Coordinates of C-alpha atoms in Angstrom, one line a residue:
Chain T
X193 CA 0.0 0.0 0.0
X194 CA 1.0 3.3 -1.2
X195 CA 0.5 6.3 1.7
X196 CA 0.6 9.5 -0.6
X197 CA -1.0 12.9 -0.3
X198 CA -3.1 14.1 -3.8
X199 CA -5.5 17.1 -5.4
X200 CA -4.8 21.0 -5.4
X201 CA -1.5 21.7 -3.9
X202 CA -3.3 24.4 -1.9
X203 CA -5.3 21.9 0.0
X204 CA -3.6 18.2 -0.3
X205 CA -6.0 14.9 0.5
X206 CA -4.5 12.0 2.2
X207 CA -4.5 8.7 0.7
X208 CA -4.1 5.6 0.8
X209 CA -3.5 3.3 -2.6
X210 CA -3.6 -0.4 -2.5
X211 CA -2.5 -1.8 -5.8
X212 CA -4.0 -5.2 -6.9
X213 CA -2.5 -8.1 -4.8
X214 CA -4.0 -10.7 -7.5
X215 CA -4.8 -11.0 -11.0
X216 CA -5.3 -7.4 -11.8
X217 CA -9.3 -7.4 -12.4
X218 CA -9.0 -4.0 -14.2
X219 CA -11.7 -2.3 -11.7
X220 CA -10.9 0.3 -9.0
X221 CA -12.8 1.1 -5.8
X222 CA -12.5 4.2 -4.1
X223 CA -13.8 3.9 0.0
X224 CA -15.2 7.0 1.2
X225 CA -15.4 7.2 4.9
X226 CA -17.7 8.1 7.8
X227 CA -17.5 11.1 9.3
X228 CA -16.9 12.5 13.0
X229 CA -16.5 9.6 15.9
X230 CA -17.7 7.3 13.4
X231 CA -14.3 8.0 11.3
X232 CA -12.4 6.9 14.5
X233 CA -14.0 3.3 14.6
X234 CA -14.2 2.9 10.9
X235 CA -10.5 3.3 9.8
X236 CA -9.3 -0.2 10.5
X237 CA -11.9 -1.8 9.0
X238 CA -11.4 0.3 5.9
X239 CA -8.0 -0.6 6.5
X240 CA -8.8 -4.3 6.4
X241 CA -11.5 -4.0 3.2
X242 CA -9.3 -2.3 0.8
X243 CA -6.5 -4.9 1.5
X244 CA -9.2 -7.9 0.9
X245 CA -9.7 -5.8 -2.0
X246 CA -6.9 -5.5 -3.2
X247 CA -6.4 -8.9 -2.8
X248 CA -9.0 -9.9 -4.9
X249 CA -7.4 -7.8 -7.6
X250 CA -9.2 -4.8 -7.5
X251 CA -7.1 -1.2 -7.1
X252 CA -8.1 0.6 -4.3
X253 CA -8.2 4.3 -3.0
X254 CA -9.1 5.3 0.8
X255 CA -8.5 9.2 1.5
X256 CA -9.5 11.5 4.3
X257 CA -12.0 14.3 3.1
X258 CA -11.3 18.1 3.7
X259 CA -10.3 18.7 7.7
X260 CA -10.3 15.1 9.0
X261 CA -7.6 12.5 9.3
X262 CA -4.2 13.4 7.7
X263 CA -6.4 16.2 5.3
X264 CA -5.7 19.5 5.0
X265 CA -7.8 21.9 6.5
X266 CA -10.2 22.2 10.0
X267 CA -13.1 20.6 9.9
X268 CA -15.1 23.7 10.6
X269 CA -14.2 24.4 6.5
X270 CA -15.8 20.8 5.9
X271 CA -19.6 20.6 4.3
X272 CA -20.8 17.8 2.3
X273 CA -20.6 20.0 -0.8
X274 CA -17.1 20.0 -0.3
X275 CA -16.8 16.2 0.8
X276 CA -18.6 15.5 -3.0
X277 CA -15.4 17.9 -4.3
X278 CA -13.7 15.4 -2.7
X279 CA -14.9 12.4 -3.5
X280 CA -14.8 13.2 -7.2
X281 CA -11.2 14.4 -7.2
X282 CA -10.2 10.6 -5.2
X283 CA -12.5 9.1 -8.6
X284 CA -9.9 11.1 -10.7
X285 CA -7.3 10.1 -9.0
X286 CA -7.7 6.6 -8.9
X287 CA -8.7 6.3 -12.8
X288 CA -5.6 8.3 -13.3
X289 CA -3.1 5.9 -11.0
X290 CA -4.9 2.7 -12.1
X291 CA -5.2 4.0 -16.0
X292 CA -9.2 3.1 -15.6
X293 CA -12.3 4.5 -17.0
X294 CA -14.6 4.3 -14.5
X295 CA -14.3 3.0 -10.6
X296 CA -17.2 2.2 -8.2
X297 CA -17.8 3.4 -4.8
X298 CA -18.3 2.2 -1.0
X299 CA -19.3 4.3 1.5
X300 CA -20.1 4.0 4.9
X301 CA -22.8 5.9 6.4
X302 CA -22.3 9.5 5.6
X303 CA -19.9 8.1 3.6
X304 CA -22.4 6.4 1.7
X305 CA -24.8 9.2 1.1
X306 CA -21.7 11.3 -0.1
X307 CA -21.0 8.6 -2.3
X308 CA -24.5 8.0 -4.0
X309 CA -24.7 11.7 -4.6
X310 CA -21.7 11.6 -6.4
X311 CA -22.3 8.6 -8.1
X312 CA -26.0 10.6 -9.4
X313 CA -23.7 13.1 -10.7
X314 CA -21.1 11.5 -12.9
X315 CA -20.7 9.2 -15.9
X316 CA -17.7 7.4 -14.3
X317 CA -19.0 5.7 -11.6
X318 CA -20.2 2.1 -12.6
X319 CA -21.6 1.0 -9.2
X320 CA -22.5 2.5 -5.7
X321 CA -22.3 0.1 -2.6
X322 CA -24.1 2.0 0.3
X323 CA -22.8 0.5 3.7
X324 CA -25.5 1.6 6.1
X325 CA -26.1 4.5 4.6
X326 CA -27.4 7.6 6.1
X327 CA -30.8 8.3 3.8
X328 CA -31.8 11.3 5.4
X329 CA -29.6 13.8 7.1
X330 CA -31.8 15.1 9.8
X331 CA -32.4 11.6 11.1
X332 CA -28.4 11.4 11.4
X333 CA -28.3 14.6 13.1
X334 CA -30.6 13.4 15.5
X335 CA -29.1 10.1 16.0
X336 CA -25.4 11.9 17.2
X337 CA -27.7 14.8 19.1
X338 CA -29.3 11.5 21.1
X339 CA -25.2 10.1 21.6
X340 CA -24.8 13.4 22.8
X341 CA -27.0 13.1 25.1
X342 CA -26.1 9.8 26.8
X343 CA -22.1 11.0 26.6
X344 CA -23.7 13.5 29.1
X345 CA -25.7 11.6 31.2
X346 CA -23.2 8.6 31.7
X347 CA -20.4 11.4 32.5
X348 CA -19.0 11.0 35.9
X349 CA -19.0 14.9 36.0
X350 CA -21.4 17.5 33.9
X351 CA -19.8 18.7 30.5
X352 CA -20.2 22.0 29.4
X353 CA -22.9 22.4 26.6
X354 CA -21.4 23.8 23.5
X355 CA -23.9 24.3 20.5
X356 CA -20.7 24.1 17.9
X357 CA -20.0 20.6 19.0
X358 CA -21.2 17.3 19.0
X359 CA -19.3 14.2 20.1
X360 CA -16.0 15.7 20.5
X361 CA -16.3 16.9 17.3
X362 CA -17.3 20.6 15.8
X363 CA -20.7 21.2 14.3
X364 CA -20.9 24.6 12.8
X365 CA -24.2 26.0 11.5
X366 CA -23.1 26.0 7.4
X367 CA -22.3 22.4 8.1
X368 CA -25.3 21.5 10.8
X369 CA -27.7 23.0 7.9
X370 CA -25.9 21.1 5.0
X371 CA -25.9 17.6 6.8
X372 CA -29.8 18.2 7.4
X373 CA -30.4 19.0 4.2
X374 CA -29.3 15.7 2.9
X375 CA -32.1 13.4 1.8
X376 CA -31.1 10.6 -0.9
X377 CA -35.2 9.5 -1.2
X378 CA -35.3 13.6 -2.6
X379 CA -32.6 13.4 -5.1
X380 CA -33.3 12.9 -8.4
X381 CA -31.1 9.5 -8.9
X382 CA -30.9 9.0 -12.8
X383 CA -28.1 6.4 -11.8
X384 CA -27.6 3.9 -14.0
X385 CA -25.3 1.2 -12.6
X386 CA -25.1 -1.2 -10.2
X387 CA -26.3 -0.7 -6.7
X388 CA -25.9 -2.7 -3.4
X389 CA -27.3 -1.7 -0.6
X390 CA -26.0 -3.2 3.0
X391 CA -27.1 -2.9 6.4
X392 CA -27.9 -5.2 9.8
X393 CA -31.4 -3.4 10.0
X394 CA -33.9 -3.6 7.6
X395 CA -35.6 0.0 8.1
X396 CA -38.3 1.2 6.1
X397 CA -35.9 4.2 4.3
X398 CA -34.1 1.5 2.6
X399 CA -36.5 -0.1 1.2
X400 CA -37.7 3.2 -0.3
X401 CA -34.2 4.2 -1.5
X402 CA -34.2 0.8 -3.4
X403 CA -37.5 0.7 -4.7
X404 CA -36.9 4.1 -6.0
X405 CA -33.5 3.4 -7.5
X406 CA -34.8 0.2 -9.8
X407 CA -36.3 2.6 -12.3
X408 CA -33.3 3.7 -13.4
X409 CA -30.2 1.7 -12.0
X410 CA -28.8 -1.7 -13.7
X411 CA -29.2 -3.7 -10.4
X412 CA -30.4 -2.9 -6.7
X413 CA -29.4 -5.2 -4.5
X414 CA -30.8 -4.2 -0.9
X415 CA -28.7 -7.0 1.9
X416 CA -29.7 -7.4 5.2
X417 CA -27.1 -8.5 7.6
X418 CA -28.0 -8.6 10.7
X419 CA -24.7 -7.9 12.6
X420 CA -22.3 -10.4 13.7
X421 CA -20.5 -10.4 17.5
X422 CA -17.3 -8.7 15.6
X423 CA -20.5 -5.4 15.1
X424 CA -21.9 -4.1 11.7
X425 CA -18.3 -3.1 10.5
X426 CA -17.2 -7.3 11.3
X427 CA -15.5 -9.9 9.0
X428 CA -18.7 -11.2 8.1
X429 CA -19.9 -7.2 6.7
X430 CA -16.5 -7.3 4.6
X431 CA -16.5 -10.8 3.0
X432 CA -20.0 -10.0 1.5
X433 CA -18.7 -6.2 0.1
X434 CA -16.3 -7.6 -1.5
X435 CA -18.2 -10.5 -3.5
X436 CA -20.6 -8.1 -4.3
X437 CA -17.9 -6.1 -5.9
X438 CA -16.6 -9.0 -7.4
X439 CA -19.9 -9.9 -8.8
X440 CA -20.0 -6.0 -10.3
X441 CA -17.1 -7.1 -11.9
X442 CA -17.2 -11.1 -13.3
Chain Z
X43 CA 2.3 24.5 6.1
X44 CA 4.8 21.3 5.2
X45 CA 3.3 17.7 5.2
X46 CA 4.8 14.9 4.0
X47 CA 4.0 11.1 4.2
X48 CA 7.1 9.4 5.7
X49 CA 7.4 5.8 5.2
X50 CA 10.4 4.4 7.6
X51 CA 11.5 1.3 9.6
X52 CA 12.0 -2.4 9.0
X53 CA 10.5 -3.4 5.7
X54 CA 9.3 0.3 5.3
X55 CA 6.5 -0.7 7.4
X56 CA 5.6 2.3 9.6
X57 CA 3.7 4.9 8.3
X58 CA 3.5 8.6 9.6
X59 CA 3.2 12.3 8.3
X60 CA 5.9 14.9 8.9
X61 CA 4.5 18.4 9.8
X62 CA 7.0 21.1 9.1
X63 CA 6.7 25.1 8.9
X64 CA 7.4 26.1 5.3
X65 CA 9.7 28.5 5.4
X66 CA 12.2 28.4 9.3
X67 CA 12.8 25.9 11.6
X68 CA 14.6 26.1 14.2
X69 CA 18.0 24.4 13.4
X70 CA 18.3 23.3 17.1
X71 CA 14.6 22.5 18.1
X72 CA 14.1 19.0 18.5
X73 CA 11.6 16.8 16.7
X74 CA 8.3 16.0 18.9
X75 CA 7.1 12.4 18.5
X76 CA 3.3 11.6 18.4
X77 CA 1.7 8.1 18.4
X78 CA -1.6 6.3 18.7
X79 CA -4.2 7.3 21.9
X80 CA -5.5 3.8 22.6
X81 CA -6.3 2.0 19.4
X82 CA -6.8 5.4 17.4
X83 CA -4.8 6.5 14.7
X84 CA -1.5 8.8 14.1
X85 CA -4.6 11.7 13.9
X86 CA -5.4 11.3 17.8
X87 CA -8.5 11.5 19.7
X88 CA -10.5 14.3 17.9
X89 CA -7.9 14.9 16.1
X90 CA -5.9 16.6 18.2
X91 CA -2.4 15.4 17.0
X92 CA -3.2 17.1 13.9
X93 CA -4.1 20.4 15.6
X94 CA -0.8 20.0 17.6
X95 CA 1.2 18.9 15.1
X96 CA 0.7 22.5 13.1
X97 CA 0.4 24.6 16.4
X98 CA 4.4 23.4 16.7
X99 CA 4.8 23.4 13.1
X100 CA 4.6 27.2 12.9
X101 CA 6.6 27.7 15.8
X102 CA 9.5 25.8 14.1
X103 CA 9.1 22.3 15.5
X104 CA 8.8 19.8 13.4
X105 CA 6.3 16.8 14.3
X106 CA 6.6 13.1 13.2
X107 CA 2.9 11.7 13.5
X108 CA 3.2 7.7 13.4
X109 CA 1.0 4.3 14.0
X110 CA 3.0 1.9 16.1
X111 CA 3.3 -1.2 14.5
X112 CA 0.2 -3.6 13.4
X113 CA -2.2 0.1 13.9
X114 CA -3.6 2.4 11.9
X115 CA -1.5 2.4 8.8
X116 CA 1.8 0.8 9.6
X117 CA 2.5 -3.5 9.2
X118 CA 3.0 -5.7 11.9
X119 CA 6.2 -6.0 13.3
X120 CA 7.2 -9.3 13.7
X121 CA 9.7 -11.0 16.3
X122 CA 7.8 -12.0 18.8
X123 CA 8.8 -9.0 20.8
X124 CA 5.9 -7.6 23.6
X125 CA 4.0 -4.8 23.1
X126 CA 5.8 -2.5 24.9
X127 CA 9.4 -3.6 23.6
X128 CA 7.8 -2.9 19.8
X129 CA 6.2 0.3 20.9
X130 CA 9.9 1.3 22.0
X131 CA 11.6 0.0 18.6
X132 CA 9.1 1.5 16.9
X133 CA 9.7 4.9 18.2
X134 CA 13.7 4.2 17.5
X135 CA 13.1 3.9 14.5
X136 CA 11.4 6.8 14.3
X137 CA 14.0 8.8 15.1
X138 CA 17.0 6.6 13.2
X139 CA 15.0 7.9 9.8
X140 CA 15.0 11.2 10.9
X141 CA 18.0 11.4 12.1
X142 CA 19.3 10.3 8.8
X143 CA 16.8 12.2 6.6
X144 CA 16.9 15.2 8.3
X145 CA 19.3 15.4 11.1
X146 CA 17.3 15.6 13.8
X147 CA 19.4 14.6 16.9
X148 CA 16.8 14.8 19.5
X149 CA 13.2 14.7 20.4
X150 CA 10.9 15.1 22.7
X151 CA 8.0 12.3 23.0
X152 CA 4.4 12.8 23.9
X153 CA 2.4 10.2 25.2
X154 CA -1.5 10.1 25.5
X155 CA -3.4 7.2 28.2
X156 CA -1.5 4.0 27.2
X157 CA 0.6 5.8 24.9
X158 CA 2.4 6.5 27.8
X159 CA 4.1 4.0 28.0
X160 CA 5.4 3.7 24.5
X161 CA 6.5 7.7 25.4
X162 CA 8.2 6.7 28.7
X163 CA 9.9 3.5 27.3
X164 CA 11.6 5.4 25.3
X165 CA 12.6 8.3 27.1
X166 CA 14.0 5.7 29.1
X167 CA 15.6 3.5 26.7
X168 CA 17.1 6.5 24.1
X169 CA 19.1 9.2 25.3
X170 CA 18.0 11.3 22.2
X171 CA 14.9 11.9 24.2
X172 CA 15.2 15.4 25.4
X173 CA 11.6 15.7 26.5
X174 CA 8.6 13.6 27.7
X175 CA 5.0 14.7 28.2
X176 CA 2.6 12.6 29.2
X177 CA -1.4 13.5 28.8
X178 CA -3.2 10.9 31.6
X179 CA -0.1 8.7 32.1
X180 CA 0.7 6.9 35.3
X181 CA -1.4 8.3 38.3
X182 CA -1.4 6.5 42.0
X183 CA -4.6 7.4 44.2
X184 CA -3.2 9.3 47.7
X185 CA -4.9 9.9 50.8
X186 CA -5.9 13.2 49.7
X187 CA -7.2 12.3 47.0
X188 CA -9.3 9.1 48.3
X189 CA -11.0 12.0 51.0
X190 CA -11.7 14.7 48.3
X191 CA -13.4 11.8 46.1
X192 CA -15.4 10.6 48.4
X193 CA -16.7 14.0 49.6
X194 CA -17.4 15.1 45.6
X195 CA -19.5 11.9 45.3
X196 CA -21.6 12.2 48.2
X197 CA -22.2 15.8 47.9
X198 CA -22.5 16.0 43.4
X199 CA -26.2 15.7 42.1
X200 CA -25.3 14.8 39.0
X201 CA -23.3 11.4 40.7
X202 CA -26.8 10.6 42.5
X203 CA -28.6 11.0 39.1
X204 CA -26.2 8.7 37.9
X205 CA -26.0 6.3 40.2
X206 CA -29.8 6.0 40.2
X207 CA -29.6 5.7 36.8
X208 CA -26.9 3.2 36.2
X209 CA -28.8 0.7 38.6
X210 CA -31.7 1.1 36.6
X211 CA -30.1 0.1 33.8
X212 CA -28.5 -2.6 35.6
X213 CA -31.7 -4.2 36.5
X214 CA -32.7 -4.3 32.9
X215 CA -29.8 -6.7 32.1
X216 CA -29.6 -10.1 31.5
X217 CA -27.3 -12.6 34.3
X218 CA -25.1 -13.2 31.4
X219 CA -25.0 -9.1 30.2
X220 CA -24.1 -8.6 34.2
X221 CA -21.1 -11.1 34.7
X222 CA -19.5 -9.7 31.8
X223 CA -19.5 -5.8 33.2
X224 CA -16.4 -6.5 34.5
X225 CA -14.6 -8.1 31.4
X226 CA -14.6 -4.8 29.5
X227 CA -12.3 -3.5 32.5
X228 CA -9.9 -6.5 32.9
X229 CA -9.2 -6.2 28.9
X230 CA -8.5 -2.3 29.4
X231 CA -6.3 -2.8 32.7
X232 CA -2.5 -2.2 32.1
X233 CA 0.1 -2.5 34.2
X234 CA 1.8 0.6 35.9
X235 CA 5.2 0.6 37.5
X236 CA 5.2 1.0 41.0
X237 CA 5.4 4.1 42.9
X238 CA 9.2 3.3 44.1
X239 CA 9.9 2.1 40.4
X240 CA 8.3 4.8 38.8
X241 CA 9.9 7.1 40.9
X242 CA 13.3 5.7 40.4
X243 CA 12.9 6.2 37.0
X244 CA 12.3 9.8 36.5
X245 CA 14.6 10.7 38.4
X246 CA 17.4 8.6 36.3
X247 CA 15.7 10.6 33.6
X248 CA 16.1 14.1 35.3
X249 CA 19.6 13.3 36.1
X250 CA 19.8 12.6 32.2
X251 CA 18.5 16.2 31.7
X252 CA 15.1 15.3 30.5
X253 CA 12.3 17.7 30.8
X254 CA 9.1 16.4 32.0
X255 CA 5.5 17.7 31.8
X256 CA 2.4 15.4 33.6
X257 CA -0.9 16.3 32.5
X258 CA -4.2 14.9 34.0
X259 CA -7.4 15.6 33.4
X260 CA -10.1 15.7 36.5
X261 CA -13.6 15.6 35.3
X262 CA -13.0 11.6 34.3
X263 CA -10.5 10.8 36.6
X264 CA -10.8 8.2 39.1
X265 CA -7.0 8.1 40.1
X266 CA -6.2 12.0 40.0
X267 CA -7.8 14.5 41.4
X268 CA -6.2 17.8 42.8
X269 CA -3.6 19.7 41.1
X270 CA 0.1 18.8 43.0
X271 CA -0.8 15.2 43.1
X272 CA 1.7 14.3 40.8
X273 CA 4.2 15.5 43.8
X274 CA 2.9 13.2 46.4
X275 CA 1.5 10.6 44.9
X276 CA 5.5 8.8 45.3
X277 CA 8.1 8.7 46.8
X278 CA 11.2 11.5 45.7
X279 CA 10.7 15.3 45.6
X280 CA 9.7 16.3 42.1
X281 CA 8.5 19.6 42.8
X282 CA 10.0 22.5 40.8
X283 CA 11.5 20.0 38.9
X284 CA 9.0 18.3 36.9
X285 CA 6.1 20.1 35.4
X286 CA 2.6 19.5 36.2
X287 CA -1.0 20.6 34.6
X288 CA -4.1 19.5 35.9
X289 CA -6.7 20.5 34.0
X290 CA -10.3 19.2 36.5
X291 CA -12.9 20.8 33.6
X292 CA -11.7 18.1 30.7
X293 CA -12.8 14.4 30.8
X294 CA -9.9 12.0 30.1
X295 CA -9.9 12.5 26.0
X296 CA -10.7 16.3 26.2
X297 CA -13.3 15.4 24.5
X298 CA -14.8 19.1 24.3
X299 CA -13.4 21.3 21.5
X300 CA -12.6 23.8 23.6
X301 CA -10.7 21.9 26.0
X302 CA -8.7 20.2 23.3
X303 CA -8.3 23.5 21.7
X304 CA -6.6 24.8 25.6
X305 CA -4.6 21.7 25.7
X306 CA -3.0 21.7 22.4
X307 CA -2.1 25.7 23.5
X308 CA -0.4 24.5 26.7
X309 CA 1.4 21.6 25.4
X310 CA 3.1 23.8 22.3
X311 CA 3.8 26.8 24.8
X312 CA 5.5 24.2 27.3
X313 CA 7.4 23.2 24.6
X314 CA 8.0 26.3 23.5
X315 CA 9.1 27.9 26.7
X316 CA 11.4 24.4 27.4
X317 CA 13.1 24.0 23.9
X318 CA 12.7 27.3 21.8
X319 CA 14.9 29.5 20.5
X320 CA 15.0 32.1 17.6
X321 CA 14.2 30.2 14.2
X322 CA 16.6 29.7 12.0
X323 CA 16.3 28.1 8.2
X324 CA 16.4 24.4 7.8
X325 CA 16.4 22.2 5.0
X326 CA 16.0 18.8 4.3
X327 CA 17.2 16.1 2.1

């Protein structure tokens, strides 16, 4: 694996290229990230995907958007219109590295819903696996504002309250707004490749998102996982993203 | 702003980023050493390496952010050595590559909850280390600190609210769900030198001319608790000779923005006041 920073010299994203450990299948797949504490918990796992990946001869890509991980930037300047930026200039740079025409994308959580937008929006993106995915933005918020709360209530002391921050993390208004804004069942998909859609709950605002996307999409593929004692982010989660990718690509 | 992936150590296997100001260094300012909090990355608990990292930076200290071998982004190390032995080769490699690469000649090590002891092996192990800090390293309960305890949690509404609500909860729970409470605590237990050991240490490492700062949290802490317990807490007379900051508003991650924000201020202007001089320009290789 190749550690290498890429994108406008002004504001550098960190990467991370794996480079097919198998029969090179010709395919890339760029991982896009959760966000916030979920970041924390997810990089190992990401860590341990792409190499399975990679291994089953696939080039891989996982970066750091704007202002998280090794990044440039704050993540005050972060705002899931830039995260898209981003995610489209890792697309370009993993066609460009692996000399590919188009590349598919996972994405976990907020991840995902970053991912399917950007997936609506371009011709090079052949298929879009959303890893419980965020469907609508406001319901996220909520979730992390309900965290929040417990982090408060299980605290051996009180915290101070700060309206900029949620779980350790800052939460500006642009962003706040932005991240409510977010509803995938509201935008207009158009996609037309492959989808697969996995999570260990089957809740209602999946089902929508997939019935939705079969009008236009090649495939939807909605998997319910229910998760394993290794959690939703486990072996067993990995082994089937990668033969759905492999399936994408037989 | 300079940063560079730096990929160093047996088989090129550890993986860190380089934060350097763009223009002056210091020629003379030694390189601080930043590793994994718990099992996070390089990046640190709400990223607060990376906030530290270009605090120094722009004072002219550059800052090596690496993952310890078999985390975050760096291979497993293998010959069978412990945790703590890898931890401490790790870091020597660290600073053989930039020692080579850059010149750096010595360094001061940081070390966050059970980083410590990766941060304190070394200092003990390298006499390149010029500097430790620790954030929530190795804290020993005192008398003093047993009576204030006991008095906050008898007289702090918030601990009865707790309390009530933590037995509820219990109640809810399954016989199984109950026994294994107490796993969670035996796989996070580590092992801390004794007092007398501990104590003997620092002062081999004062004697070396190490400068060392202790930082402790309060609002989280159930082993520290008053600022000056670093200086009683065992045996050998540390005061006015090793630094301490107690900081009883932040939880043991500073996991509010603005705490982290006050701790990544105190940290660069202890190493600041400790190590800085006037910048002067410095190049690379």
């Amino acid at each position: 694996m190749t550690p290498f920073f890429f994108g406008p010299e002004d504001h550098p994203l960190f990467g991370v290229y794996h480079p097919p450990d198998a029969a090179d299948r010709r395919a890339g797949v760029v991982l896009c990230y959760p966000l916030f504490t979920e970041y924390e918990h997810a990089h190992w796992p990401f860590r341990k995907l792409a190499v399975r990946l990679a291994r089953a001869g696939f080039h891989v890509l996982r970066f750091d958007y704007t202002g998280t991980g090794d990044s440039h930037g704050d993540l005050e300047e972060g705002s899931p219109k830039k995260w898209r930026e981003d995610v489209g200039a890792a697309v370009k740079e993993l066609k460009e590295l692996a000399g590919l025409r188009s590349v598919s994308l996972v994405g976990l959580r907020l991840g995902a819903a970053l991912a399917f937008e950007v997936a609506c929006a371009r011709e090079d993106v052949g298929e879009v696996v959303l890893w419980e995915p965020v469907v609508r933005g406001n319901h996220y918020l909520r979730e992390m504002e309900d965290l929040e709360e417990d982090r408060r209530r299980w605290s051996r002391h009180p915290l101070p309250r700060d309206t900029n921050a949620l779980l350790a993390y800052p939460f500006v208004p642009n962003m706040r707004h932005e991240i409510a804004g977010l509803d995938l069942l509201g935008t207009p998909s158009g996609f037309k490749g492959r989808v697969v859609m996995l999570a260990a709950e089957d809740r209602p605002e999946q089902r929508e998102l997939a019935r939705r996307l079969e009008t236009d999409a090649q495939s939807v593929q909605l998997r319910i996982q229910p998760a394993a004692p290794s959690g939703a982010l486990g072996d067993e989660a990995l082994r089937i993203l990668v033969a759905a990718l492999e399936e994408g690509t037989a | 702003m300079n940063e560079r992936v730096e990929v160093f150590g047996a088989r090129r296997g550890l993986t860190g980023i380089l934060t350097e100001s763009d223009a002056a260094a210091n020629a003379n300012a030694p390189t601080i050493l930043l590793t994994n909090v718990g099992i996070q990355t390089r990046v640190g608990p709400g990223r607060i390496w990376v906030e530290l990292a270009r605090r120094l930076a722009a004072s002219g200290f550059p800052v090596l952010r690496f993952d310890l071998s078999g985390m975050g982004d760096s291979a497993v190390r293998s010959g069978g050595a412990s945790e703590s032995e890898r931890a401490v080769l790790d870091m020597r490699d660290a600073m053989d590559h930039l020692g080579r690469k850059y010149g750096a000649k010595h360094f001061v090590v940081i070390g966050f909850c059970s980083g410590t002891d990766a941060a304190h092996g070394v200092a003990l192990a390298d006499p390149r280390v010029a500097g430790m800090i620790w954030v929530e390293g190795y804290a020993y309960r005192t008398r003093r600190f047993l009576v204030r305890w006991h008095m906050k949690r008898l007289l702090s509404l918030h601990r009865w609210r707790r309390y009530a609500r933590s037995q509820l909860a219990r109640l809810r729970l399954t016989a199984g769900q109950r026994r294994s409470l107490g796993e969670e605590d035996l796989i996070f237990t580590r092992d801390y030198p004794t007092r007398e050991l501990l104590s003997r240490q620092l002062e081999e490492l004062l004697h070396r001319g190490v400068r060392i700062l202790a930082v402790y949290s309060g609002a989280d802490n159930i082993t520290y608790g008053y600022s000056g317990q670093f200086f009683e807490m065992m045996p050998g007379a540390f005061r006015g000779r090793v630094d301490e900051l107690f900081v009883p508003e932040a939880d043991h991650l500073f996991t509010t923005p603005e705490h982290r924000r006050a701790l990544v201020e105190q940290l660069a202007g202890w190493i600041e006041d400790r190590f800085g001089e006037r910048p002067t320009l410095r190049t690379g290789t």
